[in-house]
XYZ file of C-alpha atoms in Angstrom:
356
model
C 71.028 82.298 -0.610
C 69.059 84.900 1.326
C 71.325 87.651 -0.025
C 70.456 86.489 -3.537
C 66.751 86.497 -2.674
C 67.062 90.162 -1.646
C 68.186 91.240 -5.125
C 65.751 93.730 -6.646
C 66.033 92.038 -10.056
C 66.825 88.359 -10.672
C 69.115 88.441 -13.690
C 69.855 85.199 -15.545
C 73.100 84.963 -13.595
C 71.297 85.389 -10.246
C 68.676 82.807 -11.226
C 71.384 80.330 -12.178
C 73.148 80.794 -8.847
C 69.860 80.397 -6.953
C 69.329 77.031 -8.633
C 72.886 75.912 -7.869
C 72.495 76.768 -4.173
C 69.040 75.218 -3.928
C 70.491 71.976 -5.261
C 73.340 72.139 -2.763
C 70.840 72.676 0.077
C 68.675 69.814 -1.284
C 65.768 72.205 -1.819
C 65.486 71.948 -5.584
C 62.664 69.387 -5.702
C 60.807 70.442 -2.540
C 60.922 72.984 0.268
C 62.543 70.601 2.745
C 61.076 68.209 5.294
C 62.170 68.374 8.942
C 61.256 64.698 9.379
C 64.007 63.683 6.939
C 67.407 63.224 8.548
C 69.031 64.578 5.389
C 67.227 67.929 5.665
C 69.298 70.793 7.049
C 67.506 73.746 5.500
C 63.923 74.795 4.814
C 62.623 77.088 2.075
C 59.977 79.335 3.651
C 57.533 80.612 1.020
C 55.083 83.181 2.402
C 53.668 84.910 -0.684
C 54.121 84.692 -4.422
C 56.003 82.081 -6.439
C 59.757 81.549 -6.673
C 60.074 78.339 -8.709
C 58.411 76.199 -11.318
C 58.893 72.525 -10.478
C 57.687 70.091 -13.177
C 56.189 66.892 -11.758
C 58.153 64.444 -13.890
C 61.597 65.789 -13.047
C 63.288 63.432 -10.561
C 66.711 65.124 -10.699
C 65.420 68.713 -10.702
C 67.105 69.541 -14.001
C 63.960 71.257 -15.327
C 63.320 73.472 -12.287
C 63.345 77.170 -13.164
C 63.185 80.449 -11.246
C 60.011 82.277 -12.299
C 60.146 85.190 -9.851
C 61.480 88.344 -11.472
C 62.943 89.735 -8.244
C 62.414 90.442 -4.548
C 59.131 92.227 -5.161
C 57.563 89.196 -6.855
C 57.559 86.913 -3.846
C 58.235 86.789 -0.090
C 60.333 84.047 1.475
C 63.732 82.934 2.701
C 65.832 79.914 3.674
C 66.189 78.810 7.315
C 68.657 76.340 8.747
C 66.867 73.871 10.987
C 67.938 73.074 14.542
C 68.854 69.476 15.219
C 70.579 67.293 17.758
C 74.349 67.800 18.013
C 76.450 64.743 18.826
C 79.370 66.639 20.325
C 81.118 65.409 23.463
C 80.675 68.746 25.215
C 76.895 68.529 24.778
C 76.848 64.922 26.005
C 78.945 65.897 29.020
C 76.540 68.724 29.812
C 73.743 66.165 29.885
C 75.877 63.912 32.083
C 76.310 66.716 34.626
C 72.552 67.188 34.822
C 71.956 63.454 35.206
C 74.584 63.175 37.948
C 73.260 66.115 39.966
C 69.688 64.852 39.443
C 67.923 68.034 40.525
C 64.165 68.335 40.173
C 64.457 71.912 38.899
C 67.448 73.153 36.894
C 68.125 76.786 36.039
C 69.817 77.096 32.654
C 72.040 79.970 31.515
C 72.898 80.696 27.861
C 70.132 78.686 26.236
C 69.527 79.454 22.574
C 65.746 79.044 22.666
C 63.066 76.753 24.076
C 62.943 74.351 21.127
C 66.706 73.864 21.152
C 66.670 73.223 24.892
C 63.760 70.805 24.475
C 65.669 68.901 21.760
C 68.601 68.642 24.170
C 66.485 67.271 27.039
C 64.368 64.999 24.833
C 67.454 63.526 23.156
C 70.042 63.269 25.918
C 68.104 63.233 29.183
C 65.864 60.188 28.947
C 64.755 57.696 31.579
C 66.649 54.470 30.769
C 63.656 52.362 31.839
C 60.842 53.810 29.729
C 62.777 56.228 27.437
C 60.577 59.102 28.611
C 62.190 62.540 29.148
C 63.553 63.073 32.660
C 62.757 66.764 32.248
C 59.495 67.064 30.314
C 58.925 70.676 31.407
C 61.144 73.078 29.464
C 60.849 76.855 29.239
C 62.973 79.689 27.893
C 61.773 83.272 27.492
C 63.519 85.271 24.770
C 65.395 88.101 26.462
C 67.109 91.322 25.434
C 70.375 89.806 24.206
C 70.491 90.049 20.393
C 72.801 87.008 20.288
C 69.995 84.823 21.645
C 71.721 83.619 24.825
C 68.797 83.444 27.212
C 67.982 81.995 30.618
C 65.534 79.169 31.180
C 64.498 76.250 33.308
C 63.906 72.520 32.985
C 61.957 70.460 35.515
C 60.918 66.902 36.256
C 57.387 65.556 35.952
C 56.654 66.440 39.597
C 57.196 70.138 38.921
C 55.135 71.413 36.000
C 55.428 75.133 35.400
C 52.335 76.816 36.828
C 53.057 80.431 35.862
C 55.812 82.663 34.532
C 56.441 86.390 34.416
C 59.039 88.232 32.337
C 60.955 91.379 33.273
C 62.531 92.120 29.882
C 60.797 95.502 29.751
C 61.932 96.689 33.187
C 63.558 100.093 32.764
C 63.106 102.753 30.087
C 63.082 101.998 26.383
C 66.643 101.892 25.084
C 68.064 101.317 28.545
C 66.460 98.133 29.851
C 67.688 96.818 33.205
C 68.382 93.234 32.229
C 70.872 92.181 29.567
C 68.787 89.012 29.109
C 65.860 88.790 31.528
C 65.011 87.950 35.114
C 62.059 85.628 34.497
C 59.919 84.388 37.360
C 59.255 80.670 36.984
C 56.478 79.573 39.358
C 56.087 75.985 40.553
C 53.834 74.249 43.090
C 55.283 71.793 45.582
C 53.866 68.330 44.827
C 51.211 66.483 46.788
C 52.638 64.360 49.567
C 55.476 66.761 50.327
C 55.708 68.858 53.495
C 55.056 72.001 51.419
C 52.307 70.524 49.230
C 50.309 73.195 47.421
C 52.661 76.038 48.317
C 54.398 78.119 45.677
C 58.069 78.024 44.700
C 59.391 80.882 42.564
C 62.731 80.561 40.752
C 64.392 83.723 39.404
C 67.031 82.851 36.785
C 69.647 85.485 35.952
C 72.667 86.247 33.801
C 74.098 89.644 34.713
C 76.234 91.962 32.591
C 79.669 90.403 32.017
C 83.135 91.861 32.605
C 84.132 91.057 29.044
C 86.306 93.829 27.652
C 87.270 95.049 31.132
C 85.532 95.598 34.430
C 84.848 99.250 33.704
C 82.624 101.542 35.804
C 79.776 101.209 33.305
C 79.629 97.405 33.623
C 79.847 97.618 37.427
C 76.990 100.109 37.476
C 74.951 97.893 35.155
C 75.378 94.827 37.390
C 74.520 96.873 40.469
C 71.358 98.114 38.783
C 70.454 94.546 37.869
C 71.143 93.303 41.411
C 68.974 96.090 42.845
C 66.087 95.223 40.541
C 66.317 91.493 41.358
C 66.322 92.398 45.055
C 63.196 94.508 44.511
C 61.461 91.660 42.671
C 62.400 89.312 45.502
C 61.091 91.729 48.139
C 57.845 92.135 46.204
C 57.358 88.364 46.111
C 58.011 88.056 49.836
C 55.647 90.950 50.593
C 52.971 89.157 48.548
C 53.304 86.137 50.841
C 55.602 83.905 48.795
C 57.927 82.253 51.307
C 59.910 80.014 48.989
C 62.065 81.851 46.462
C 65.325 80.907 44.729
C 67.553 83.435 42.949
C 70.168 81.732 40.803
C 72.445 82.224 37.851
C 75.671 83.727 36.582
C 75.921 87.121 38.304
C 79.396 87.774 36.871
C 80.880 89.232 40.045
C 82.278 88.156 43.417
C 80.509 88.195 46.811
C 82.542 91.196 48.026
C 81.868 93.266 44.911
C 80.047 96.573 45.166
C 77.733 95.545 42.341
C 76.134 92.583 44.130
C 75.592 94.160 47.553
C 71.936 95.124 46.901
C 71.212 91.427 46.490
C 73.682 89.762 48.849
C 73.741 92.279 51.725
C 70.428 94.135 51.535
C 68.080 91.115 51.437
C 67.615 88.069 53.665
C 68.672 85.697 50.878
C 71.238 83.071 51.921
C 73.986 81.744 49.671
C 74.168 77.961 49.225
C 77.762 78.060 50.524
C 76.305 78.670 54.008
C 74.433 75.359 53.926
C 75.973 72.586 56.033
C 77.304 70.239 54.898
C 78.795 71.983 51.860
C 81.015 70.217 49.294
C 83.187 72.498 47.125
C 83.843 69.683 44.644
C 87.598 69.524 45.256
C 88.881 66.750 47.553
C 92.229 68.459 48.230
C 91.848 72.244 48.317
C 89.442 74.978 49.308
C 87.848 76.123 46.055
C 84.860 78.418 46.611
C 84.793 79.599 42.985
C 82.443 78.310 40.312
C 84.182 79.456 37.133
C 87.388 78.186 35.535
C 89.840 76.983 38.151
C 87.455 77.615 41.027
C 89.530 80.185 42.892
C 87.949 82.731 45.228
C 88.037 85.413 42.533
C 86.063 83.067 40.271
C 82.959 82.764 42.436
C 80.480 84.329 40.044
C 77.606 81.795 39.992
C 75.037 81.819 42.769
C 72.118 79.916 44.201
C 70.420 82.081 46.845
C 67.646 80.838 49.113
C 64.866 82.604 50.967
C 64.821 81.843 54.735
C 61.960 79.381 54.354
C 64.036 77.253 51.988
C 67.366 77.793 53.739
C 66.065 76.281 56.979
C 65.107 73.168 54.994
C 68.427 72.883 53.133
C 70.182 69.650 54.059
C 73.108 69.581 51.620
C 74.717 71.833 49.012
C 77.772 71.978 46.842
C 79.665 72.682 43.661
C 79.753 69.898 41.078
C 82.999 70.202 39.081
C 83.052 66.898 37.188
C 82.033 68.605 33.957
C 84.808 71.244 34.120
C 88.336 70.729 32.751
C 90.277 72.603 35.447
C 93.651 74.108 34.581
C 95.800 73.782 31.460
C 96.102 70.018 31.833
C 92.764 69.374 33.515
C 94.415 68.120 36.691
C 93.275 70.658 39.320
C 90.300 68.520 40.346
C 88.622 65.309 39.133
C 86.505 65.380 35.998
C 84.538 62.855 33.922
C 86.519 60.217 32.045
C 84.563 61.289 28.957
C 86.385 64.655 29.029
C 89.781 64.225 27.388
C 90.422 67.854 26.386
C 89.270 71.290 27.488
C 86.917 71.714 24.511
C 85.039 68.555 25.560
C 84.111 69.992 28.966
C 80.441 70.536 29.712
C 81.186 74.171 30.563
C 83.715 76.596 32.018
C 81.248 76.956 34.889
C 80.673 74.294 37.527
C 77.139 73.267 38.405
C 75.843 74.314 41.829
C 73.110 72.509 43.721
C 71.151 72.362 46.961
C 68.959 69.663 48.489
C 65.748 70.729 50.238
C 64.032 68.528 52.822
C 60.382 68.110 51.854
C 59.666 65.119 54.069
C 58.746 67.005 57.230
């Protein structure tokens, strides 16, 4: 449809095809209404006139295209975003409900409205039907595919401030593939840290897709160094409670992650005691796929002030399939095939004592 709209001249054949497609998209009689469950597309009209729609024309048979071509009007068709009833999406929500964290870092979110639809639809309080995570934020990053990093939080943790780092680095060679946003929260009244700041840095480093070549290693190392600098700047400014989390796409012994893992005082959640790797039978430190050592690529790193208060941490694998037959470790009974898994990545979590 949008390719047809871009034609310089609307010939009779083009006009006829426009009308056929508008009817198929249910946009012949009106521009679409997002409140109707039958609406899946919207006609955006910015300037000029595309159609003549007679009032007494219930079936749209008298609608005509009056625009002569692209120069006569400005507009396009958008698909709307709506709730998806797929098992994988429901299982993702189940993971979040089971872990029950107050603050959740999210990797590969499409945009804020899509994430909000997910939380408002699938993460509701069963008692009052209110969202469990009313605070939702995603900052559009540098990835042209729109896979960004964000955060959702419970009522006790409204977002107090945020800062983006999408422009770090020179134009044309930005540091972050997505972003390293700073999400600022305030510990709630009545807690041991009431009024103090908590800063969460959510990350998704350059992947190894297509081969772990020197360029991708160098890119991840540059990203790790910049995150370490941001962390050091926060600590120097007096912020004691900082979390760095996300998919860093490399292992703890990799050269790329040393600026973050070795050159700062951040502590990995795996050092928290007790620590549950999510597998009752074997030692699985990894977070991706089968959970082997070479698949530890997701991290939750704590500043010393938080690490000393950590009482429990672990890897939650119930939303991951695990192996060809899904038998490497337990998973939800709602996952009957690998494509129904919540993710290829396990969730990671840490509990912080705020009582004393």
